[in-house]
mmCIF file of C-alpha atoms and ligand atoms in Angstrom:
data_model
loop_
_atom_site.group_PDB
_atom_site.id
_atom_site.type_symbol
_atom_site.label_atom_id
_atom_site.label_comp_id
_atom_site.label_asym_id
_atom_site.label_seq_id
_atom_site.Cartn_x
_atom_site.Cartn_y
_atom_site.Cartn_z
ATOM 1 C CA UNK A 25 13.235 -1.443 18.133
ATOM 2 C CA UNK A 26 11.519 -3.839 16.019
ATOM 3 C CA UNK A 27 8.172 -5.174 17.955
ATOM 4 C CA UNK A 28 7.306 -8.927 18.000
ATOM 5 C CA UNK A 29 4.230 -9.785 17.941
ATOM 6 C CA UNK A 30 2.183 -12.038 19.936
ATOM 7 C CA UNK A 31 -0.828 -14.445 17.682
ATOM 8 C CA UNK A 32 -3.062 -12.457 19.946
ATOM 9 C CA UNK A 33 -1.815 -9.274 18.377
ATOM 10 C CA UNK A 34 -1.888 -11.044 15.065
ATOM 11 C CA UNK A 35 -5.287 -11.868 15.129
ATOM 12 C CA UNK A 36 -6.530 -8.451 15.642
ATOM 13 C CA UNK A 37 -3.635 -6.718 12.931
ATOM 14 C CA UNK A 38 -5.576 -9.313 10.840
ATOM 15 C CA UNK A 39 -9.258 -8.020 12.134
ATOM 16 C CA UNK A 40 -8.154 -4.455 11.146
ATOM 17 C CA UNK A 41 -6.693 -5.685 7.926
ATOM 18 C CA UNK A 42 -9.515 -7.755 6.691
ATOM 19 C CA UNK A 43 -11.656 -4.814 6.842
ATOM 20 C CA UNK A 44 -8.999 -2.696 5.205
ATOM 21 C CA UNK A 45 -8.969 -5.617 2.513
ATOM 22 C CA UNK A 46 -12.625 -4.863 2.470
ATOM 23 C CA UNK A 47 -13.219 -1.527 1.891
ATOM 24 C CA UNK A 48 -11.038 -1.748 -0.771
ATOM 25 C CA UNK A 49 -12.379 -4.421 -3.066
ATOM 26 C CA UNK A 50 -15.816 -2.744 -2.556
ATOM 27 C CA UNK A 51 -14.301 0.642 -3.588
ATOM 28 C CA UNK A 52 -12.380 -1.213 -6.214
ATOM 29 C CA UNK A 53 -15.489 -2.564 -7.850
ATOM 30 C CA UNK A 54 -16.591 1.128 -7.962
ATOM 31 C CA UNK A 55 -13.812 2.521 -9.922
ATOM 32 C CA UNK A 56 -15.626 3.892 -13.558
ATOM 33 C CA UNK A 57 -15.923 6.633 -15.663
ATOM 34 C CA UNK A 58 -17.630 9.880 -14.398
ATOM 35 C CA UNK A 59 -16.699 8.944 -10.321
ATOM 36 C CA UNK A 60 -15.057 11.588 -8.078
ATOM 37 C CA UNK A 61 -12.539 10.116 -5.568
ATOM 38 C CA UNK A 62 -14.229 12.626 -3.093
ATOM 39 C CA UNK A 63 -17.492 9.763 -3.620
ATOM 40 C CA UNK A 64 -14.906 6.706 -3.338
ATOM 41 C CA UNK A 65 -13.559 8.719 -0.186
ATOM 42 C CA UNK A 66 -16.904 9.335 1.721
ATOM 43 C CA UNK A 67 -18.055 5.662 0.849
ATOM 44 C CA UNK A 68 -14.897 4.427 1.970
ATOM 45 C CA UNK A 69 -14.861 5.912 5.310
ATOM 46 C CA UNK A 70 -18.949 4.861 6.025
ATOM 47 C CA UNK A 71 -17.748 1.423 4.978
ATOM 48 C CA UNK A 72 -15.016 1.297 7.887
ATOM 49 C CA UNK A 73 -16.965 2.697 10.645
ATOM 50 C CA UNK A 74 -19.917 1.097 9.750
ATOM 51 C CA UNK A 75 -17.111 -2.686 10.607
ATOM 52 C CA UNK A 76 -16.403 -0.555 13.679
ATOM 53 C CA UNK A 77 -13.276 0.529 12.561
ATOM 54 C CA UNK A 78 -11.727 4.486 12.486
ATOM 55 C CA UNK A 79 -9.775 5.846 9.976
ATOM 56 C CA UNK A 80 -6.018 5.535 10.341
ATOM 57 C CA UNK A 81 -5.068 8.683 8.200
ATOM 58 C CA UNK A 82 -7.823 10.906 9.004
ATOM 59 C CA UNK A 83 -5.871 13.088 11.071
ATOM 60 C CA UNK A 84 -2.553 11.843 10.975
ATOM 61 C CA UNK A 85 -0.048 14.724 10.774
ATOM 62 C CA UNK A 86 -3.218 17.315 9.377
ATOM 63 C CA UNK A 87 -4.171 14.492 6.487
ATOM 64 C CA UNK A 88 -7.873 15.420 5.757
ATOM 65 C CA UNK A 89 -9.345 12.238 4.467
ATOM 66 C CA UNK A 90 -10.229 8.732 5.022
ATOM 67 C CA UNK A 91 -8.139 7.364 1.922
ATOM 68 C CA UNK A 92 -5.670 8.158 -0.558
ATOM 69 C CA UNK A 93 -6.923 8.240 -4.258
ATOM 70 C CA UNK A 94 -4.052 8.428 -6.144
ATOM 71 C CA UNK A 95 -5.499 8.820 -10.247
ATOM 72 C CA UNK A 96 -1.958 8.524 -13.215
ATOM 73 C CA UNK A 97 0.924 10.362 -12.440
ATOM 74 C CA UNK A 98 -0.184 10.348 -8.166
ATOM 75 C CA UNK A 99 2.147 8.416 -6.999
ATOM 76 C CA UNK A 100 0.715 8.210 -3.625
ATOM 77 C CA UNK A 101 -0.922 10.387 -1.023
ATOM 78 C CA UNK A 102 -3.944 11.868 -3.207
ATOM 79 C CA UNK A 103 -6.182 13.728 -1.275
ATOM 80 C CA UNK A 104 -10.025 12.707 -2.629
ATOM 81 C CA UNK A 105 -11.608 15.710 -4.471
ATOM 82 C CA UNK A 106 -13.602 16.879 -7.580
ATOM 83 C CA UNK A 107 -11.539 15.237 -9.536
ATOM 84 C CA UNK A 108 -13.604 12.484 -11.842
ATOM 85 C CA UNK A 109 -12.178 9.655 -13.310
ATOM 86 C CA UNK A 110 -11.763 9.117 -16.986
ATOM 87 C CA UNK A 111 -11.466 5.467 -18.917
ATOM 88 C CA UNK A 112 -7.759 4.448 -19.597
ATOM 89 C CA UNK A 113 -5.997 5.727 -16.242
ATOM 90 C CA UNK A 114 -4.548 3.695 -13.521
ATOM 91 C CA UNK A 115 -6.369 4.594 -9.806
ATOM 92 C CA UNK A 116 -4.517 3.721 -6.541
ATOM 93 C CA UNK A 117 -6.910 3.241 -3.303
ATOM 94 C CA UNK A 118 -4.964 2.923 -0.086
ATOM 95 C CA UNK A 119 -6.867 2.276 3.400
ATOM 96 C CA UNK A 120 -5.426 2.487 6.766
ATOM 97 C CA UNK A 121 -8.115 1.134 9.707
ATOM 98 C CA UNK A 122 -7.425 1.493 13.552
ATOM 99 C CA UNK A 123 -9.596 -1.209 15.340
ATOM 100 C CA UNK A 124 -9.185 -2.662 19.068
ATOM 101 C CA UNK A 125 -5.707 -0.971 19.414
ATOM 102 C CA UNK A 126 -3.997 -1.807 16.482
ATOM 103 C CA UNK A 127 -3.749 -0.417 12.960
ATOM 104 C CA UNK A 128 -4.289 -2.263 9.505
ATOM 105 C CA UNK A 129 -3.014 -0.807 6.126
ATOM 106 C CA UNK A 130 -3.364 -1.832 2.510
ATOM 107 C CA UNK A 131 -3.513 -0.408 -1.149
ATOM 108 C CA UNK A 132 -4.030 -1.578 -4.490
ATOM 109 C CA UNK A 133 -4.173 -0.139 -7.446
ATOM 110 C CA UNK A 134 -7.293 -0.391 -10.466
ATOM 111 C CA UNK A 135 -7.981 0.410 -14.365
ATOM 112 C CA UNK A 136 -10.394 2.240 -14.928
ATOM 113 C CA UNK A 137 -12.039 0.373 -18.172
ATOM 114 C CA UNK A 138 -9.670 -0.292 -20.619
ATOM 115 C CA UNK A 139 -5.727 1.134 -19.873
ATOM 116 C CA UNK A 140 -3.212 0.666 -22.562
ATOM 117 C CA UNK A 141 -0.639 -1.617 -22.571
ATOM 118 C CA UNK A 142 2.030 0.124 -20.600
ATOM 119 C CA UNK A 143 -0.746 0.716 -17.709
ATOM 120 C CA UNK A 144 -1.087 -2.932 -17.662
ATOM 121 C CA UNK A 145 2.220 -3.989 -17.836
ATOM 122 C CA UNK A 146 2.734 -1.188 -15.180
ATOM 123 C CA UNK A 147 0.116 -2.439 -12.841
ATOM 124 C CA UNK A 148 1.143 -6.513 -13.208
ATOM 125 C CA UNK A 149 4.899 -5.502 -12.273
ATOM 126 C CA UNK A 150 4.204 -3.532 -9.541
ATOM 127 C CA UNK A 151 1.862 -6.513 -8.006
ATOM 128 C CA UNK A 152 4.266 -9.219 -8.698
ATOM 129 C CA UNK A 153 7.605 -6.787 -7.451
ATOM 130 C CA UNK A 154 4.807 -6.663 -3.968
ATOM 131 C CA UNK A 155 4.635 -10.547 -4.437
ATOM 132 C CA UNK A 156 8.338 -11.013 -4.659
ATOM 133 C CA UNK A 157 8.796 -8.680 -1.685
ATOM 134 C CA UNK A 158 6.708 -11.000 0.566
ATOM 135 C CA UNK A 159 8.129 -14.148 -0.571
ATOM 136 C CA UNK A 160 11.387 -12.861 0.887
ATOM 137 C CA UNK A 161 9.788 -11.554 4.176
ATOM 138 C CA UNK A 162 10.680 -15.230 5.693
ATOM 139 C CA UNK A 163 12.583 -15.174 9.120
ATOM 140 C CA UNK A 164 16.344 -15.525 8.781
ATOM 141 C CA UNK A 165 16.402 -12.878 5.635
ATOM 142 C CA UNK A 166 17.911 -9.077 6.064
ATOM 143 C CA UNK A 167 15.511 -6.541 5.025
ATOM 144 C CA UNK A 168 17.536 -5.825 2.903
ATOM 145 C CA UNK A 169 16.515 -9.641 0.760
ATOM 146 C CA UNK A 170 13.184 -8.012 0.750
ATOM 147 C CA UNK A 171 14.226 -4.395 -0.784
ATOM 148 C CA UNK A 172 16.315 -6.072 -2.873
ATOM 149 C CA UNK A 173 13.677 -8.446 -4.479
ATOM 150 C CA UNK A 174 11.020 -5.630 -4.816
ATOM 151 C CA UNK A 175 13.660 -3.530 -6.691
ATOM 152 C CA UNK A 176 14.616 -6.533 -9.320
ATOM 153 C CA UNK A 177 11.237 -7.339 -9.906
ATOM 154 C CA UNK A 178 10.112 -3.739 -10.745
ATOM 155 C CA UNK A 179 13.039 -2.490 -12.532
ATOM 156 C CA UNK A 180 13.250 -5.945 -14.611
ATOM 157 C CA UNK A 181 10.029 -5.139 -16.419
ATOM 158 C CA UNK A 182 11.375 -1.619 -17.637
ATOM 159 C CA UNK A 183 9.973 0.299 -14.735
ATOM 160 C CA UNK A 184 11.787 2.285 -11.885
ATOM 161 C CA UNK A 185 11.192 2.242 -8.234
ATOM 162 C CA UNK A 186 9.903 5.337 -5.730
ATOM 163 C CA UNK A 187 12.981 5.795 -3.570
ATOM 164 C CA UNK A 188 11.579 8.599 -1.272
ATOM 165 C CA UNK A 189 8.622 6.940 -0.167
ATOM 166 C CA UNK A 190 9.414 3.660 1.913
ATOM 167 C CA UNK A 191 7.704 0.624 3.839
ATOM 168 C CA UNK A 192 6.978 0.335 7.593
ATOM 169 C CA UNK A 193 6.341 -1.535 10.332
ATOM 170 C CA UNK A 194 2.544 -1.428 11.547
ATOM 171 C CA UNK A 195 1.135 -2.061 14.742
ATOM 172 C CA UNK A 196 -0.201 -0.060 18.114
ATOM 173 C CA UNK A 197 1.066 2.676 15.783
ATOM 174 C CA UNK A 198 0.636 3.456 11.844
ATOM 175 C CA UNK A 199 4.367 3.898 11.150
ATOM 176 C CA UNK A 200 6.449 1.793 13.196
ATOM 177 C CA UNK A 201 10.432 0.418 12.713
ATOM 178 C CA UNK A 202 11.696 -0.419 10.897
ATOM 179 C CA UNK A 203 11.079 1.293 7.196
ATOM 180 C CA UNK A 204 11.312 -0.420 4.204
ATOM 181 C CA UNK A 205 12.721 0.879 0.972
ATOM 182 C CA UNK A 206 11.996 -0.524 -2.452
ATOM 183 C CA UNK A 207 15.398 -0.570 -3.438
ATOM 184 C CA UNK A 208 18.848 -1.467 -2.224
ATOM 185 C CA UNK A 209 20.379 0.714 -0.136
ATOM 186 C CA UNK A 210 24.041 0.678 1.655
ATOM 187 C CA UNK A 211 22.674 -0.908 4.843
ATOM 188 C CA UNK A 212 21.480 -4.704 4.831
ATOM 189 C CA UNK A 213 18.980 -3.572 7.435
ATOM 190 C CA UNK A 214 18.251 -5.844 10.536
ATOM 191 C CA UNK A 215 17.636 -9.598 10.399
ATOM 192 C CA UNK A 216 13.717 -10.800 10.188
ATOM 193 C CA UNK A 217 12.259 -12.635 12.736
ATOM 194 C CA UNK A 218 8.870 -14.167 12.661
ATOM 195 C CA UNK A 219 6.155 -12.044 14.732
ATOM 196 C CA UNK A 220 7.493 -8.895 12.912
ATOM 197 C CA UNK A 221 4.846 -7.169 11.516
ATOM 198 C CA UNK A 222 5.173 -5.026 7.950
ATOM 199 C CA UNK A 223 3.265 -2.787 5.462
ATOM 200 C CA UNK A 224 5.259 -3.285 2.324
ATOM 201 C CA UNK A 225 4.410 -0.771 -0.256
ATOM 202 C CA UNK A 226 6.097 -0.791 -3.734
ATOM 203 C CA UNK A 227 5.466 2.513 -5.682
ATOM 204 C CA UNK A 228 6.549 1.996 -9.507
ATOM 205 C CA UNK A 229 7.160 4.567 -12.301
ATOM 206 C CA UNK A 230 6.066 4.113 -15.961
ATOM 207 C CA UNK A 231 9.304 6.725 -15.907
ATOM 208 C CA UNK A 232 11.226 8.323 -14.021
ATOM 209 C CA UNK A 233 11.666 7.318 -10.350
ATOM 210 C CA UNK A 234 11.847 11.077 -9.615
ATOM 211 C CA UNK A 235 8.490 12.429 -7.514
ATOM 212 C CA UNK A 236 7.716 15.648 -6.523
ATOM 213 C CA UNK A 237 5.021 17.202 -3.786
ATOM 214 C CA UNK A 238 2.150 19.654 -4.683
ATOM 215 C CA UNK A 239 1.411 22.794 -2.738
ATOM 216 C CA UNK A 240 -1.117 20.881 -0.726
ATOM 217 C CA UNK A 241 1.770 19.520 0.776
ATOM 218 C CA UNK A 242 0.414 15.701 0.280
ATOM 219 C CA UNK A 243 -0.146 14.752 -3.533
ATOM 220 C CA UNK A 244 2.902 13.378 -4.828
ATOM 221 C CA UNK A 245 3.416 13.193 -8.581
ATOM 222 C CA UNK A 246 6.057 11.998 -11.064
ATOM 223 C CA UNK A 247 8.152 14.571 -12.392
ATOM 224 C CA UNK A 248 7.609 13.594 -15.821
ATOM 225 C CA UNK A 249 3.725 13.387 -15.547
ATOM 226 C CA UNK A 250 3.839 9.158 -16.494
ATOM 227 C CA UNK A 251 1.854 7.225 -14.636
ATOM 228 C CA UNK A 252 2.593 5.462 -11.122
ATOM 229 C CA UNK A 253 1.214 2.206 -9.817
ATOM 230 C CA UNK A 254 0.956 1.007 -5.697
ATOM 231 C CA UNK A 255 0.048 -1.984 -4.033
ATOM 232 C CA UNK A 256 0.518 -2.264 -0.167
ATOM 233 C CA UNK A 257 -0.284 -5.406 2.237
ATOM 234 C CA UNK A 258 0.615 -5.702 5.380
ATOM 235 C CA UNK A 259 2.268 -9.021 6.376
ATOM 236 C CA UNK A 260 3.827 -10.958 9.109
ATOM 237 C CA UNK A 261 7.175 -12.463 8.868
ATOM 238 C CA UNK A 262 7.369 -16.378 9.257
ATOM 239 C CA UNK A 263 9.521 -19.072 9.016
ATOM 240 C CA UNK A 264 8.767 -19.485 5.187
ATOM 241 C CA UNK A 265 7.254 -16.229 3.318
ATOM 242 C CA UNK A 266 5.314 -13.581 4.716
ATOM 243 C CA UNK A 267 1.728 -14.326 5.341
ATOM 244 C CA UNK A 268 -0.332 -11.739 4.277
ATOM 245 C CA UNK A 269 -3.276 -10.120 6.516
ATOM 246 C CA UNK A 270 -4.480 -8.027 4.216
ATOM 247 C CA UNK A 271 -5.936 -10.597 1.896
ATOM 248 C CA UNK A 272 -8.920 -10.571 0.491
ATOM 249 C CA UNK A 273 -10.879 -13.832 -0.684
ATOM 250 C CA UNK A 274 -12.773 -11.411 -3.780
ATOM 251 C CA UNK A 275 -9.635 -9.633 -5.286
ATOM 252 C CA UNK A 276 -6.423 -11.048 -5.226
ATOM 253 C CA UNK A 277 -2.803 -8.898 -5.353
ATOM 254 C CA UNK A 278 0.582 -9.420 -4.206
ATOM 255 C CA UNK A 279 0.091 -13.556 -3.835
ATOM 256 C CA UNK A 280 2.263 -15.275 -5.669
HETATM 257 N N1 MF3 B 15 -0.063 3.643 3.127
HETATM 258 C C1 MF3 B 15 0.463 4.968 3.340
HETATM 259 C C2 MF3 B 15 1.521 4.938 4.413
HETATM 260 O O1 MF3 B 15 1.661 3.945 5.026
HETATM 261 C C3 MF3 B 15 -0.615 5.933 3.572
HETATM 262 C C4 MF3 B 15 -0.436 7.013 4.566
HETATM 263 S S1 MF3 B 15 -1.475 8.297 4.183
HETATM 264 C C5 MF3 B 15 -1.473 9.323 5.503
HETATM 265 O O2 MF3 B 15 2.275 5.843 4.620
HETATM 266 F F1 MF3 B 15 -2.268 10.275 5.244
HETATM 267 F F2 MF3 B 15 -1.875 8.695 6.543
HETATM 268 F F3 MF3 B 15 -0.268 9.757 5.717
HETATM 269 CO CO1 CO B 16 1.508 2.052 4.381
#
């Protein structure tokens, strides 16, 4: 069951997701040289209490953190540590904020100074696949239209898609129906109607597509140690495009 929801609902999804949006353009700007993502991590979760927010993924199924720092070849889910950041590699942030009942949930993904051209290339496909994605979240369209156009956008610059990690709804819960690959699959999916609230969440490979988990049981990396890019909004579906709550007027990604 796909939940509609209400503009009441939408405002707050947008609340939650405007302080997502903010947390990570402030933790964005902090991305350099010599940083731990255990520092982005703890800053990051003062930020979204201090807006009155809790941490979506602090907790959820044993996850130990506020945010996901995902530095390379993480493709997503990297658990902030020791590790420091070094000039030339690609750093994912994704935020997930709970706030008056109802959950917001965006990522993007930063250089850290200068990144080669691959990195860049890596990082402007994966943003415009997220852009294409949402310009085919419009009421009327399977959800399949929107798999479909994330999939063509990534793979058309040279790049492959995640296949095991997926979209999802968002709303009173995290993870809600329906999921949403980043590729095609055998099933055109259910038809969009506008109220229907989404986290789309392209994953791209400089490589292979192939992923694999670490012993922690959360990092996942590419197979062939390339590096991976992410960027995540959440959106609601309307009659034209999806319009995105996750926006943020200091950073733009995923606007086409
Ligand atoms: N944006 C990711 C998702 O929607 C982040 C989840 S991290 C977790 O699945 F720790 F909460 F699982
Ligand atoms: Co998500």
């Amino acid at each position: 069951m796909i939940a509609l929801r209400t503009e009441r609902e939408i405002e707050i999804l947008r609340q939650a997701n405007q302080i997502v949006a903010e947390v990570l353009v402030t933790l964005a700007d902090q991305i350099a040289p010599g940083v731990t993502t255990a520092e982005l991590d703890v800053e990051g979760e003062r930020l979204i209490r201090e807006m009155g927010g809790t941490p979506s993924f602090l907790g959820y199924r044993g996850y130990p953190n506020a945010t996901c720092i995902s530095v390379e070849e993480v493709v997503v889910h990297g658990i902030p540590g020791r590790r420091r950041l070094a000039k030339g590699q690609l750093v994912s942030i994704d935020v997930g904020v709970f706030y008056k009942g109802y959950h917001g949930d965006a990522a993007l993904t930063v250089a850290c100074g200068e990144v080669d051209k691959t990195r860049k290339k890596l990082m402007l496909a994966t943003d415009r696949a997220l852009s294409a994605g949402i310009r085919a979240s419009r009421a009327g369209n399977y959800l399949q239209d929107v798999s479909r156009a994330i999939q063509e956008t990534a793979e058309g610059a040279g790049f492959s898609v995640v296949r095991v990690f997926v979209g999802h709804g968002i709303g009173t819960e995290m993870h809600e129906d329906p999921q949403v690959p980043n590729c095609v699959t055998g099933d055109r999916g259910p038809k969009l109607k506008s109220g229907m609230v989404l986290a789309l969440e392209p994953m791209v490979n400089a490589g292979t597509d192939e992923v694999r988990v670490l012993s922690d049981e959360w990092t996942a990396v590419t197979r062939d140690g390339k590096p991976s890019a992410h960027f995540e909004h959440s959106i609601v579906v309307r009659e034209d495009k999806g319009e995105i709550l996750s926006a943020s007027p200091k950073r733009i990604w995923g606007r086409a």
